[in-house]
XYZ file of N, CA, C and O in Angstrom:
428
model
N -35.630 -36.474 -15.323
C -34.385 -36.379 -16.058
C -34.336 -35.054 -16.809
O -35.264 -34.685 -17.499
N -33.230 -34.306 -16.640
C -33.090 -33.021 -17.305
C -32.724 -33.208 -18.772
O -31.943 -34.076 -19.118
N -33.292 -32.357 -19.590
C -32.935 -32.343 -21.008
C -32.017 -31.157 -21.264
O -31.808 -30.312 -20.386
N -31.498 -31.071 -22.484
C -30.635 -29.960 -22.851
C -31.344 -28.622 -22.647
O -30.731 -27.626 -22.286
N -32.655 -28.586 -22.851
C -33.396 -27.336 -22.733
C -33.603 -26.896 -21.295
O -33.916 -25.743 -21.051
N -33.416 -27.785 -20.334
C -33.596 -27.438 -18.928
C -32.356 -26.799 -18.317
O -32.414 -26.255 -17.222
N -31.245 -26.862 -19.000
C -29.974 -26.409 -18.451
C -29.616 -25.045 -19.035
O -29.746 -24.811 -20.222
N -29.149 -24.134 -18.196
C -28.701 -22.809 -18.629
C -29.742 -22.085 -19.475
O -29.441 -21.566 -20.536
N -30.963 -22.035 -18.989
C -32.006 -21.392 -19.773
C -32.259 -19.953 -19.357
O -33.208 -19.347 -19.797
N -31.414 -19.396 -18.524
C -31.603 -17.999 -18.169
C -30.955 -17.105 -19.219
O -30.057 -17.504 -19.943
N -31.455 -15.910 -19.281
C -30.932 -14.938 -20.226
C -29.540 -14.471 -19.783
O -29.297 -14.235 -18.605
N -28.621 -14.374 -20.733
C -27.264 -13.912 -20.466
C -27.002 -12.709 -21.356
O -27.221 -12.765 -22.565
N -26.563 -11.600 -20.762
C -26.262 -10.399 -21.539
C -24.834 -10.401 -22.065
O -24.574 -9.963 -23.177
N -23.893 -10.861 -21.225
C -22.474 -10.784 -21.590
C -21.825 -12.146 -21.388
O -22.001 -12.789 -20.355
N -21.054 -12.567 -22.394
C -20.276 -13.805 -22.326
C -18.803 -13.420 -22.366
O -18.386 -12.646 -23.227
N -18.024 -13.971 -21.431
C -16.587 -13.677 -21.357
C -15.817 -14.983 -21.494
O -16.077 -15.936 -20.764
N -14.866 -15.003 -22.433
C -13.958 -16.141 -22.594
C -12.558 -15.644 -22.267
O -11.951 -14.902 -23.035
N -12.059 -16.015 -21.095
C -10.744 -15.559 -20.605
C -10.224 -16.586 -19.624
O -10.934 -16.966 -18.697
N -8.986 -17.048 -19.816
C -8.455 -18.105 -18.951
C -7.729 -17.583 -17.710
O -7.436 -18.341 -16.804
N -7.467 -16.302 -17.632
C -6.791 -15.722 -16.469
C -7.862 -15.219 -15.493
O -8.579 -14.268 -15.795
N -7.968 -15.840 -14.301
C -9.018 -15.443 -13.347
C -8.939 -13.971 -12.941
O -9.972 -13.333 -12.744
N -7.740 -13.423 -12.839
C -7.588 -12.009 -12.466
C -8.146 -11.080 -13.532
O -8.841 -10.105 -13.225
N -7.848 -11.386 -14.780
C -8.357 -10.577 -15.890
C -9.874 -10.753 -16.002
O -10.607 -9.779 -16.196
N -10.332 -11.988 -15.832
C -11.769 -12.268 -15.859
C -12.489 -11.417 -14.812
O -13.505 -10.778 -15.089
N -11.936 -11.390 -13.602
C -12.538 -10.609 -12.504
C -12.529 -9.115 -12.825
O -13.502 -8.399 -12.551
N -11.437 -8.616 -13.415
C -11.351 -7.191 -13.784
C -12.427 -6.817 -14.795
O -13.030 -5.746 -14.700
N -12.653 -7.695 -15.770
C -13.684 -7.428 -16.777
C -15.059 -7.393 -16.118
O -15.854 -6.478 -16.366
N -15.330 -8.361 -15.262
C -16.622 -8.405 -14.555
C -16.785 -7.152 -13.697
O -17.859 -6.536 -13.683
N -15.724 -6.738 -12.997
C -15.786 -5.532 -12.168
C -16.140 -4.303 -13.001
O -16.919 -3.456 -12.578
N -15.559 -4.211 -14.201
C -15.860 -3.080 -15.089
C -17.305 -3.102 -15.577
O -17.924 -2.060 -15.754
N -17.840 -4.293 -15.790
C -19.187 -4.432 -16.339
C -20.295 -4.311 -15.297
O -21.436 -4.008 -15.647
N -19.969 -4.540 -14.019
C -21.034 -4.609 -13.028
C -21.790 -3.295 -12.864
O -22.939 -3.301 -12.432
N -21.203 -2.184 -13.250
C -21.901 -0.901 -13.195
C -23.012 -0.828 -14.247
O -23.991 -0.124 -14.083
N -22.863 -1.585 -15.328
C -23.778 -1.488 -16.457
C -24.710 -2.691 -16.618
O -25.691 -2.609 -17.333
N -24.373 -3.799 -15.996
C -25.116 -5.044 -16.190
C -25.268 -5.784 -14.875
O -24.363 -5.785 -14.056
N -26.397 -6.413 -14.699
C -26.645 -7.267 -13.551
C -25.635 -8.428 -13.591
O -25.498 -9.095 -14.620
N -24.914 -8.654 -12.494
C -23.889 -9.699 -12.456
C -24.447 -11.082 -12.776
O -23.730 -11.929 -13.309
N -25.714 -11.318 -12.492
C -26.298 -12.624 -12.802
C -26.469 -12.825 -14.306
O -26.742 -13.934 -14.761
N -26.288 -11.771 -15.088
C -26.436 -11.854 -16.548
C -25.083 -11.927 -17.257
O -24.992 -11.777 -18.466
N -24.010 -12.147 -16.478
C -22.668 -12.305 -17.044
C -22.247 -13.759 -16.867
O -22.323 -14.303 -15.769
N -21.814 -14.383 -17.942
C -21.373 -15.786 -17.898
C -19.914 -15.821 -18.318
O -19.550 -15.305 -19.375
N -19.049 -16.398 -17.473
C -17.625 -16.460 -17.766
C -17.188 -17.895 -18.041
O -17.720 -18.839 -17.453
N -16.216 -18.017 -18.944
C -15.648 -19.309 -19.313
C -14.142 -19.184 -19.372
O -13.618 -18.161 -19.817
N -13.448 -20.219 -18.933
C -11.984 -20.216 -19.019
C -11.481 -21.187 -20.078
O -10.299 -21.203 -20.394
N -12.380 -21.987 -20.636
C -12.002 -22.950 -21.678
C -12.982 -22.854 -22.836
O -14.186 -22.687 -22.637
N -12.450 -23.021 -24.044
C -13.284 -22.934 -25.231
C -14.379 -24.005 -25.244
O -15.519 -23.734 -25.625
N -14.067 -25.213 -24.791
C -15.063 -26.296 -24.807
C -16.261 -25.950 -23.917
O -17.404 -26.273 -24.244
N -16.022 -25.267 -22.786
C -17.119 -24.843 -21.915
C -17.998 -23.823 -22.631
O -19.222 -23.876 -22.548
N -17.342 -22.890 -23.326
C -18.074 -21.877 -24.089
C -18.975 -22.537 -25.116
O -20.154 -22.213 -25.211
N -18.456 -23.512 -25.873
C -19.248 -24.133 -26.938
C -20.392 -24.974 -26.397
O -21.466 -25.022 -27.010
N -20.209 -25.633 -25.268
C -21.334 -26.369 -24.668
C -22.478 -25.402 -24.357
O -23.640 -25.679 -24.638
N -22.127 -24.267 -23.760
C -23.131 -23.261 -23.426
C -23.754 -22.655 -24.686
O -24.975 -22.570 -24.799
N -22.929 -22.246 -25.641
C -23.416 -21.611 -26.871
C -24.326 -22.567 -27.643
O -25.364 -22.160 -28.161
N -23.952 -23.831 -27.720
C -24.788 -24.797 -28.442
C -26.178 -24.910 -27.818
O -27.187 -24.957 -28.520
N -26.245 -24.930 -26.480
C -27.548 -24.976 -25.800
C -28.336 -23.690 -26.054
O -29.517 -23.718 -26.359
N -27.663 -22.540 -25.920
C -28.333 -21.260 -26.115
C -28.797 -21.107 -27.563
O -29.870 -20.569 -27.821
N -27.996 -21.574 -28.509
C -28.365 -21.471 -29.922
C -29.616 -22.304 -30.208
O -30.509 -21.862 -30.920
N -29.689 -23.490 -29.625
C -30.875 -24.319 -29.789
C -32.108 -23.611 -29.228
O -33.150 -23.543 -29.869
N -31.978 -23.050 -28.044
C -33.090 -22.312 -27.439
C -33.484 -21.118 -28.294
O -34.663 -20.821 -28.476
N -32.498 -20.410 -28.825
C -32.786 -19.248 -29.663
C -33.533 -19.670 -30.921
O -34.497 -19.025 -31.334
N -33.099 -20.745 -31.552
C -33.765 -21.227 -32.768
C -35.207 -21.650 -32.478
O -36.098 -21.441 -33.295
N -35.431 -22.220 -31.302
C -36.772 -22.690 -30.951
C -37.683 -21.570 -30.447
O -38.868 -21.545 -30.750
N -37.132 -20.648 -29.670
C -37.966 -19.667 -28.969
C -37.608 -18.212 -29.259
O -38.271 -17.317 -28.758
N -36.537 -17.964 -29.967
C -36.070 -16.604 -30.277
C -35.858 -15.755 -29.025
O -36.243 -14.595 -28.961
N -35.227 -16.345 -28.029
C -34.842 -15.593 -26.835
C -33.508 -16.099 -26.324
O -32.938 -17.018 -26.890
N -33.003 -15.483 -25.281
C -31.716 -15.819 -24.665
C -30.526 -15.416 -25.540
O -29.506 -16.072 -25.540
N -30.647 -14.340 -26.294
C -29.565 -13.884 -27.157
C -28.631 -12.972 -26.363
O -29.075 -11.992 -25.764
N -27.297 -13.261 -26.364
C -26.366 -12.387 -25.628
C -26.240 -11.025 -26.302
O -26.410 -10.898 -27.510
N -25.928 -10.001 -25.496
C -25.762 -8.648 -26.023
C -24.310 -8.326 -26.353
O -24.035 -7.423 -27.126
N -23.363 -9.069 -25.743
C -21.939 -8.789 -25.938
C -21.130 -10.038 -25.640
O -21.440 -10.769 -24.705
N -20.079 -10.264 -26.436
C -19.127 -11.340 -26.177
C -17.747 -10.703 -26.084
O -17.359 -9.916 -26.952
N -17.019 -11.030 -25.018
C -15.659 -10.538 -24.812
C -14.753 -11.754 -24.768
O -14.996 -12.667 -23.987
N -13.721 -11.770 -25.611
C -12.841 -12.948 -25.611
C -11.384 -12.569 -25.799
O -11.050 -11.629 -26.499
N -10.542 -13.324 -25.126
C -9.093 -13.171 -25.201
C -8.603 -13.786 -26.514
O -8.965 -14.905 -26.859
N -7.775 -13.042 -27.249
C -7.196 -13.552 -28.499
C -6.241 -14.708 -28.266
O -6.067 -15.554 -29.129
N -5.602 -14.729 -27.107
C -4.531 -15.691 -26.872
C -4.843 -16.662 -25.749
O -3.952 -17.078 -25.036
N -6.089 -17.039 -25.609
C -6.442 -18.016 -24.579
C -5.859 -19.371 -24.979
O -5.820 -19.719 -26.152
N -5.369 -20.088 -23.995
C -4.668 -21.341 -24.263
C -5.437 -22.324 -25.132
O -6.550 -22.685 -24.828
N -4.823 -22.722 -26.233
C -5.357 -23.783 -27.059
C -6.442 -23.414 -28.049
O -6.927 -24.274 -28.764
N -6.864 -22.150 -28.123
C -7.913 -21.840 -29.091
C -7.346 -21.071 -30.271
O -6.330 -20.408 -30.180
N -8.014 -21.188 -31.346
C -7.728 -20.408 -32.544
C -8.802 -19.323 -32.574
O -9.951 -19.576 -32.942
N -8.433 -18.117 -32.158
C -9.402 -17.039 -31.944
C -10.228 -16.723 -33.186
O -11.433 -16.530 -33.093
N -9.604 -16.678 -34.336
C -10.358 -16.306 -35.527
C -11.261 -17.440 -36.010
O -12.316 -17.193 -36.583
N -10.891 -18.685 -35.731
C -11.783 -19.813 -36.013
C -13.013 -19.715 -35.107
O -14.146 -19.920 -35.541
N -12.788 -19.378 -33.845
C -13.881 -19.208 -32.893
C -14.785 -18.060 -33.334
O -16.010 -18.176 -33.301
N -14.177 -16.958 -33.767
C -14.950 -15.813 -34.254
C -15.814 -16.206 -35.454
O -17.005 -15.887 -35.504
N -15.244 -16.922 -36.414
C -16.015 -17.363 -37.585
C -17.179 -18.267 -37.167
O -18.288 -18.149 -37.695
N -16.929 -19.150 -36.225
C -18.001 -20.047 -35.771
C -19.107 -19.259 -35.073
O -20.294 -19.507 -35.303
N -18.727 -18.301 -34.236
C -19.731 -17.466 -33.573
C -20.558 -16.698 -34.603
O -21.766 -16.557 -34.464
N -19.915 -16.199 -35.635
C -20.605 -15.442 -36.688
C -21.512 -16.328 -37.545
O -22.423 -15.841 -38.188
N -21.276 -17.625 -37.549
C -22.088 -18.528 -38.369
C -23.416 -18.910 -37.698
O -24.307 -19.430 -38.356
N -23.545 -18.640 -36.410
C -24.751 -19.017 -35.659
C -25.767 -17.884 -35.643
O -25.396 -16.716 -35.489
N -27.046 -18.228 -35.774
C -28.094 -17.203 -35.672
C -28.023 -16.467 -34.338
O -28.246 -15.270 -34.270
N -27.729 -17.203 -33.304
C -27.687 -16.637 -31.951
C -26.690 -15.490 -31.829
O -26.972 -14.481 -31.201
N -25.511 -15.629 -32.416
C -24.433 -14.659 -32.197
C -24.005 -13.930 -33.465
O -23.037 -13.185 -33.443
N -24.727 -14.126 -34.544
C -24.360 -13.522 -35.829
C -24.209 -12.004 -35.743
O -23.302 -11.424 -36.322
N -25.092 -11.346 -35.006
C -25.077 -9.882 -34.927
C -24.664 -9.361 -33.546
O -24.768 -8.171 -33.287
N -24.186 -10.257 -32.688
C -23.740 -9.861 -31.357
C -22.372 -9.191 -31.451
O -21.466 -9.749 -32.087
N -22.194 -8.022 -30.850
C -20.850 -7.417 -30.845
C -19.855 -8.329 -30.125
O -20.170 -8.898 -29.076
N -18.668 -8.471 -30.699
C -17.607 -9.287 -30.106
C -16.377 -8.421 -29.931
O -15.884 -7.832 -30.899
N -15.893 -8.337 -28.708
C -14.671 -7.599 -28.398
C -13.580 -8.621 -28.172
O -13.685 -9.478 -27.300
N -12.519 -8.536 -28.976
C -11.378 -9.442 -28.821
C -10.207 -8.620 -28.305
O -9.969 -7.506 -28.753
N -9.475 -9.182 -27.343
C -8.343 -8.468 -26.756
C -7.249 -9.448 -26.421
O -7.437 -10.666 -26.454
N -6.089 -8.915 -26.092
C -5.002 -9.740 -25.604
C -4.445 -9.081 -24.351
O -4.188 -7.882 -24.340
N -4.280 -9.878 -23.310
C -3.737 -9.327 -22.078
C -2.232 -9.555 -21.960
O -1.636 -9.294 -20.944
N -1.608 -10.041 -23.042
C -0.152 -10.247 -23.005
C 0.559 -8.988 -23.456
O 0.038 -8.180 -24.213
N 1.782 -8.828 -22.979
C 2.526 -7.618 -23.352
C 3.471 -7.876 -24.501
O 3.746 -8.931 -24.916
């Protein structure tokens, strides 16, 4: 039986929260020159992001590894309060000092 620690235990350099698959792909395309694609984790829903972050935060607290190097998130992703999400990310040891880039793809 798998435990929480057995799931998603690989190191992730970049986390992307974006609900538009085209924009998500464009961001990944821009990053692939600088980062191994296997080290990029994308999410289209906030709940998916938090499930992953909660597991990674637990691992970080226990082992001090698996800390992301960058978080990129859409300000206007459906159903999230971007600044609430930012405050929550800043409250965790795992992401307290991680650079966060927030953007909006709407015109």
